[in-house]
mmCIF file of C-alpha atoms in Angstrom:
data_model
loop_
_atom_site.group_PDB
_atom_site.id
_atom_site.type_symbol
_atom_site.label_atom_id
_atom_site.label_comp_id
_atom_site.label_asym_id
_atom_site.label_seq_id
_atom_site.Cartn_x
_atom_site.Cartn_y
_atom_site.Cartn_z
ATOM 1 C CA MET A 30 95.635 -198.206 1.650
ATOM 2 C CA ASN A 31 94.393 -195.743 -0.933
ATOM 3 C CA ILE A 32 91.315 -194.158 0.656
ATOM 4 C CA HIS A 33 90.208 -192.835 -2.748
ATOM 5 C CA SER A 34 90.086 -196.246 -4.435
ATOM 6 C CA HIS A 35 86.799 -197.705 -5.666
ATOM 7 C CA PRO A 36 86.725 -200.573 -3.112
ATOM 8 C CA VAL A 37 87.206 -198.111 -0.232
ATOM 9 C CA LEU A 38 84.578 -195.762 -1.650
ATOM 10 C CA LEU A 39 82.136 -198.668 -1.949
ATOM 11 C CA TYR A 40 82.869 -199.813 1.598
ATOM 12 C CA ARG A 41 82.448 -196.326 3.019
ATOM 13 C CA TRP A 42 79.188 -195.820 1.141
ATOM 14 C CA VAL A 43 77.846 -199.071 2.619
ATOM 15 C CA VAL A 44 78.923 -198.058 6.139
ATOM 16 C CA PHE A 45 77.449 -194.578 5.709
ATOM 17 C CA LEU A 46 74.114 -195.740 4.268
ATOM 18 C CA LEU A 47 73.643 -198.384 6.962
ATOM 19 C CA ALA A 48 74.385 -195.865 9.722
ATOM 20 C CA ALA A 49 72.102 -193.301 8.086
ATOM 21 C CA GLY A 50 69.281 -195.829 7.778
ATOM 22 C CA TYR A 51 69.485 -196.872 11.418
ATOM 23 C CA CYS A 52 69.666 -193.236 12.541
ATOM 24 C CA LEU A 53 66.507 -192.482 10.560
ATOM 25 C CA HIS A 54 64.855 -195.525 12.081
ATOM 26 C CA GLN A 55 65.600 -194.200 15.566
ATOM 27 C CA LEU A 56 64.350 -190.719 14.713
ATOM 28 C CA ILE A 57 61.109 -191.994 13.208
ATOM 29 C CA LEU A 58 60.361 -195.294 14.944
ATOM 30 C CA GLY A 59 62.597 -195.181 18.005
ATOM 31 C CA SER A 60 61.410 -195.478 21.596
ATOM 32 C CA TRP A 61 59.878 -192.007 22.033
ATOM 33 C CA GLY A 62 57.663 -193.110 24.926
ATOM 34 C CA GLY A 63 59.757 -191.244 27.483
ATOM 35 C CA ALA A 64 61.544 -187.914 27.760
ATOM 36 C CA GLY A 65 64.712 -187.974 25.711
ATOM 37 C CA GLY A 66 63.380 -190.615 23.348
ATOM 38 C CA PRO A 67 65.965 -193.073 22.018
ATOM 39 C CA PHE A 68 68.713 -190.653 23.024
ATOM 40 C CA ARG A 69 68.250 -191.914 26.574
ATOM 41 C CA TYR A 70 70.586 -194.738 25.606
ATOM 42 C CA LEU A 71 74.346 -194.571 25.131
ATOM 43 C CA THR A 72 74.003 -197.019 22.244
ATOM 44 C CA ILE A 73 72.144 -194.363 20.249
ATOM 45 C CA TRP A 74 74.781 -191.757 21.054
ATOM 46 C CA ALA A 75 77.358 -194.193 19.675
ATOM 47 C CA LEU A 76 75.196 -194.794 16.590
ATOM 48 C CA PHE A 77 74.940 -191.101 15.742
ATOM 49 C CA LEU A 78 78.636 -190.565 16.386
ATOM 50 C CA SER A 79 79.312 -193.492 14.035
ATOM 51 C CA PHE A 80 77.066 -191.891 11.422
ATOM 52 C CA TYR A 81 78.959 -188.599 11.696
ATOM 53 C CA ALA A 82 82.325 -190.379 11.528
ATOM 54 C CA ALA A 83 81.162 -192.406 8.501
ATOM 55 C CA SER A 84 80.008 -189.225 6.754
ATOM 56 C CA ARG A 85 83.413 -187.619 7.303
ATOM 57 C CA MET A 86 85.341 -190.675 6.115
ATOM 58 C CA LEU A 87 83.211 -190.820 2.970
ATOM 59 C CA ALA A 88 83.628 -187.086 2.328
ATOM 60 C CA LEU A 89 87.393 -187.501 2.715
ATOM 61 C CA SER A 90 87.451 -190.350 0.181
ATOM 62 C CA GLU A 91 85.415 -188.249 -2.256
ATOM 63 C CA HIS A 92 87.816 -185.278 -1.967
ATOM 64 C CA ARG A 93 85.043 -183.116 -0.503
ATOM 65 C CA ILE A 94 87.077 -182.322 2.621
ATOM 66 C CA THR A 95 90.763 -182.374 3.547
ATOM 67 C CA ARG A 96 90.520 -182.617 7.318
ATOM 68 C CA LYS A 97 91.111 -186.252 8.319
ATOM 69 C CA HIS A 98 88.765 -186.300 11.342
ATOM 70 C CA GLU A 99 90.994 -188.844 13.063
ATOM 71 C CA VAL A 100 89.817 -187.855 16.550
ATOM 72 C CA THR A 101 86.196 -188.284 15.471
ATOM 73 C CA ALA A 102 86.910 -191.770 14.131
ATOM 74 C CA MET A 103 88.923 -192.750 17.202
ATOM 75 C CA CYS A 104 86.189 -191.639 19.602
ATOM 76 C CA ALA A 105 83.502 -193.404 17.558
ATOM 77 C CA ALA A 106 85.443 -196.653 17.533
ATOM 78 C CA ALA A 107 86.280 -196.587 21.252
ATOM 79 C CA LEU A 108 82.744 -195.607 22.274
ATOM 80 C CA ASN A 109 81.290 -198.384 20.136
ATOM 81 C CA VAL A 110 83.566 -201.022 21.640
ATOM 82 C CA MET A 111 82.698 -199.823 25.140
ATOM 83 C CA VAL A 112 78.980 -200.034 24.343
ATOM 84 C CA VAL A 113 79.363 -203.525 22.849
ATOM 85 C CA PHE A 114 81.361 -204.722 25.849
ATOM 86 C CA LEU A 115 78.861 -203.356 28.368
ATOM 87 C CA TYR A 116 75.812 -204.560 26.461
ATOM 88 C CA TRP A 117 76.900 -208.154 25.964
ATOM 89 C CA ARG A 118 78.386 -208.468 29.445
ATOM 90 C CA LEU A 119 75.078 -207.411 30.980
ATOM 91 C CA TYR A 120 72.868 -209.167 28.445
ATOM 92 C CA LEU A 121 74.601 -212.523 28.875
ATOM 93 C CA ALA A 122 74.342 -212.196 32.656
ATOM 94 C CA ASP A 123 70.652 -211.210 32.578
ATOM 95 C CA PRO A 124 68.853 -209.649 29.574
ATOM 96 C CA SER A 125 66.534 -207.710 31.886
ATOM 97 C CA LEU A 126 69.506 -205.653 33.070
ATOM 98 C CA VAL A 127 69.555 -203.816 29.754
ATOM 99 C CA ASN A 128 66.113 -204.246 28.200
ATOM 100 C CA GLY A 129 63.854 -204.642 31.223
ATOM 101 C CA GLY A 130 62.721 -208.044 30.024
ATOM 102 C CA ASN A 131 61.342 -206.723 26.733
ATOM 103 C CA PRO A 132 61.971 -208.780 23.568
ATOM 104 C CA ILE A 133 64.757 -207.629 21.279
ATOM 105 C CA ILE A 134 64.446 -206.825 17.590
ATOM 106 C CA TRP A 135 67.279 -208.980 16.291
ATOM 107 C CA TRP A 136 68.187 -206.967 13.172
ATOM 108 C CA LEU A 137 68.321 -203.784 15.241
ATOM 109 C CA GLU A 138 70.178 -205.158 18.244
ATOM 110 C CA TYR A 139 72.776 -207.040 16.218
ATOM 111 C CA TYR A 140 73.540 -204.030 14.072
ATOM 112 C CA LEU A 141 73.794 -201.667 17.050
ATOM 113 C CA HIS A 142 75.810 -204.070 19.188
ATOM 114 C CA ALA A 143 77.820 -206.031 16.643
ATOM 115 C CA LEU A 144 77.847 -205.256 12.901
ATOM 116 C CA GLY A 145 77.751 -201.457 13.060
ATOM 117 C CA PRO A 146 80.641 -201.138 15.524
ATOM 118 C CA LEU A 147 82.644 -203.762 13.596
ATOM 119 C CA LEU A 148 82.287 -201.835 10.331
ATOM 120 C CA GLN A 149 83.358 -198.647 12.102
ATOM 121 C CA ILE A 150 86.423 -200.285 13.649
ATOM 122 C CA ILE A 151 87.534 -201.861 10.357
ATOM 123 C CA ASP A 152 87.518 -198.444 8.721
ATOM 124 C CA ALA A 153 89.232 -196.639 11.588
ATOM 125 C CA LEU A 154 91.908 -199.264 12.171
ATOM 126 C CA PHE A 155 92.669 -200.670 8.729
ATOM 127 C CA ILE A 156 91.421 -198.196 6.100
ATOM 128 C CA GLY A 157 91.705 -194.777 7.683
ATOM 129 C CA ALA A 158 94.589 -195.850 9.931
ATOM 130 C CA VAL A 159 93.544 -193.164 12.411
ATOM 131 C CA PHE A 160 95.036 -194.566 15.603
ATOM 132 C CA ARG A 161 98.090 -192.354 15.702
ATOM 133 C CA LYS A 162 98.673 -190.037 18.661
ATOM 134 C CA VAL A 163 95.627 -191.449 20.419
ATOM 135 C CA TRP A 164 96.121 -189.045 23.335
ATOM 136 C CA ARG A 165 94.355 -186.434 21.171
ATOM 137 C CA ALA A 166 91.092 -188.367 21.593
ATOM 138 C CA ALA A 167 91.341 -188.731 25.398
ATOM 139 C CA LEU A 168 89.720 -185.404 26.349
ATOM 140 C CA PRO A 169 86.928 -185.601 23.735
ATOM 141 C CA MET A 170 86.197 -189.155 24.923
ATOM 142 C CA VAL A 171 85.909 -188.012 28.545
ATOM 143 C CA VAL A 172 83.696 -185.092 27.493
ATOM 144 C CA ILE A 173 81.327 -187.411 25.597
ATOM 145 C CA ILE A 174 80.989 -189.773 28.558
ATOM 146 C CA ALA A 175 80.594 -186.916 31.054
ATOM 147 C CA ALA A 176 77.921 -185.338 28.831
ATOM 148 C CA TYR A 177 76.006 -188.618 28.683
ATOM 149 C CA VAL A 178 76.202 -189.096 32.459
ATOM 150 C CA ALA A 179 74.959 -185.535 33.056
ATOM 151 C CA TRP A 180 72.170 -186.052 30.514
ATOM 152 C CA SER A 181 71.091 -189.307 32.184
ATOM 153 C CA GLU A 182 71.269 -188.089 35.757
ATOM 154 C CA LEU A 183 69.976 -184.537 35.375
ATOM 155 C CA PHE A 184 67.446 -184.848 32.563
ATOM 156 C CA VAL A 185 66.458 -188.444 31.803
ATOM 157 C CA GLN A 186 66.049 -189.471 35.431
ATOM 158 C CA ARG A 187 64.182 -186.287 36.326
ATOM 159 C CA PHE A 188 61.577 -186.495 33.566
ATOM 160 C CA ASN A 189 60.974 -190.245 33.410
ATOM 161 C CA ASP A 190 59.383 -192.539 35.963
ATOM 162 C CA LYS A 191 60.364 -195.812 34.285
ATOM 163 C CA PRO A 192 62.224 -198.086 34.609
ATOM 164 C CA THR A 193 61.940 -198.332 38.363
ATOM 165 C CA GLY A 194 64.442 -199.748 40.818
ATOM 166 C CA THR A 195 65.008 -200.152 44.527
ATOM 167 C CA VAL A 196 66.798 -196.794 44.829
ATOM 168 C CA THR A 197 65.448 -194.519 42.125
ATOM 169 C CA SER A 198 63.601 -194.528 38.810
ATOM 170 C CA GLY A 199 63.906 -193.034 35.351
ATOM 171 C CA LEU A 200 67.527 -193.831 34.575
ATOM 172 C CA PRO A 201 67.691 -195.394 31.103
ATOM 173 C CA TYR A 202 69.134 -198.778 32.052
ATOM 174 C CA PRO A 203 67.114 -200.781 34.626
ATOM 175 C CA PHE A 204 70.073 -201.885 36.755
ATOM 176 C CA LEU A 205 71.195 -198.296 37.366
ATOM 177 C CA ASN A 206 67.994 -197.598 39.288
ATOM 178 C CA SER A 207 68.974 -200.141 41.940
ATOM 179 C CA MET A 208 72.329 -198.470 42.607
ATOM 180 C CA GLU A 209 73.068 -195.649 45.041
ATOM 181 C CA TRP A 210 74.726 -192.534 43.644
ATOM 182 C CA ALA A 211 78.118 -193.623 45.006
ATOM 183 C CA GLU A 212 77.784 -196.958 43.217
ATOM 184 C CA ARG A 213 76.665 -195.303 40.011
ATOM 185 C CA SER A 214 79.505 -192.795 40.080
ATOM 186 C CA THR A 215 81.971 -195.657 40.532
ATOM 187 C CA PHE A 216 80.333 -197.463 37.615
ATOM 188 C CA TYR A 217 80.539 -194.370 35.414
ATOM 189 C CA GLY A 218 84.168 -193.779 36.360
ATOM 190 C CA ALA A 219 85.088 -197.395 35.669
ATOM 191 C CA ASN A 220 83.561 -197.230 32.223
ATOM 192 C CA ALA A 221 85.303 -193.960 31.436
ATOM 193 C CA ALA A 222 88.539 -195.732 32.361
ATOM 194 C CA ILE A 223 87.579 -198.614 30.047
ATOM 195 C CA ALA A 224 87.023 -196.156 27.176
ATOM 196 C CA LEU A 225 90.426 -194.555 27.739
ATOM 197 C CA GLY A 226 91.984 -197.994 28.034
ATOM 198 C CA LEU A 227 90.465 -198.939 24.700
ATOM 199 C CA LEU A 228 92.126 -195.920 23.110
ATOM 200 C CA VAL A 229 95.449 -197.155 24.460
ATOM 201 C CA VAL A 230 94.814 -200.666 23.134
ATOM 202 C CA PHE A 231 93.866 -199.337 19.705
ATOM 203 C CA GLY A 232 96.943 -197.119 19.802
ATOM 204 C CA VAL A 233 99.235 -200.074 20.484
ATOM 205 C CA VAL A 234 97.567 -202.236 17.840
ATOM 206 C CA GLY A 235 97.717 -199.355 15.383
ATOM 207 C CA ALA A 236 101.390 -198.671 16.088
ATOM 208 C CA VAL A 237 102.266 -202.302 15.382
ATOM 209 C CA LEU A 238 100.022 -202.557 12.324
ATOM 210 C CA TYR A 239 101.147 -199.321 10.729
ATOM 211 C CA ARG A 240 104.821 -200.130 11.374
ATOM 212 C CA VAL A 241 104.391 -203.435 9.556
ATOM 213 C CA ARG A 242 102.565 -201.777 6.659
ATOM 214 C CA ARG A 243 105.114 -198.979 6.220
ATOM 215 C CA PRO A 244 107.973 -201.134 4.896
ATOM 216 C CA GLN A 245 105.544 -202.927 2.571
ATOM 217 C CA ALA A 246 104.332 -199.602 1.193
ATOM 218 C CA ALA A 247 107.928 -198.467 0.695
ATOM 219 C CA ALA A 248 108.763 -201.677 -1.161
#
């Protein structure tokens, strides 16, 4: 696919402007009632990574840069899918596990946990075709997750007293506060493995998709 074509430019502008708008919303109207503000949540990390990836994809289409930023796009896509998977798995089991029983803002939640990630994945998988040599994104993906865990455990928990649980308090997601450190570390490790597994899945899907497209392009 020609990444400089008008349809791709239009698509990437839409993705970029949506991500930019939701980032601004978080910066201005986000949940700043506790230390760390909206950045307490992995969803917001994924949002800002999506915004950065969208800005790079748009700049590439507009000939403003030459670097493809494939690792950035791969990490954004995998992190978004991990966030979506975790959110809906917990939300469907019990909404209070992720939002403490507070009502959701539908246009915010469905963008953050559905539409936004979908737009990012469509670009990365079908337009940018970035899922080649996915091993390059493995270390950055682990670093992002490790940084978020350290942020949550060493800063967010220390300087917040809500939500509360049976074991601790202050961790951003209510259910984490009812888990011992050993349980939390297992949970974090399992989700890091999920993120790496998603890179593998995207790599396999990409390998098949791009192999099919190559003969068509040659024809």
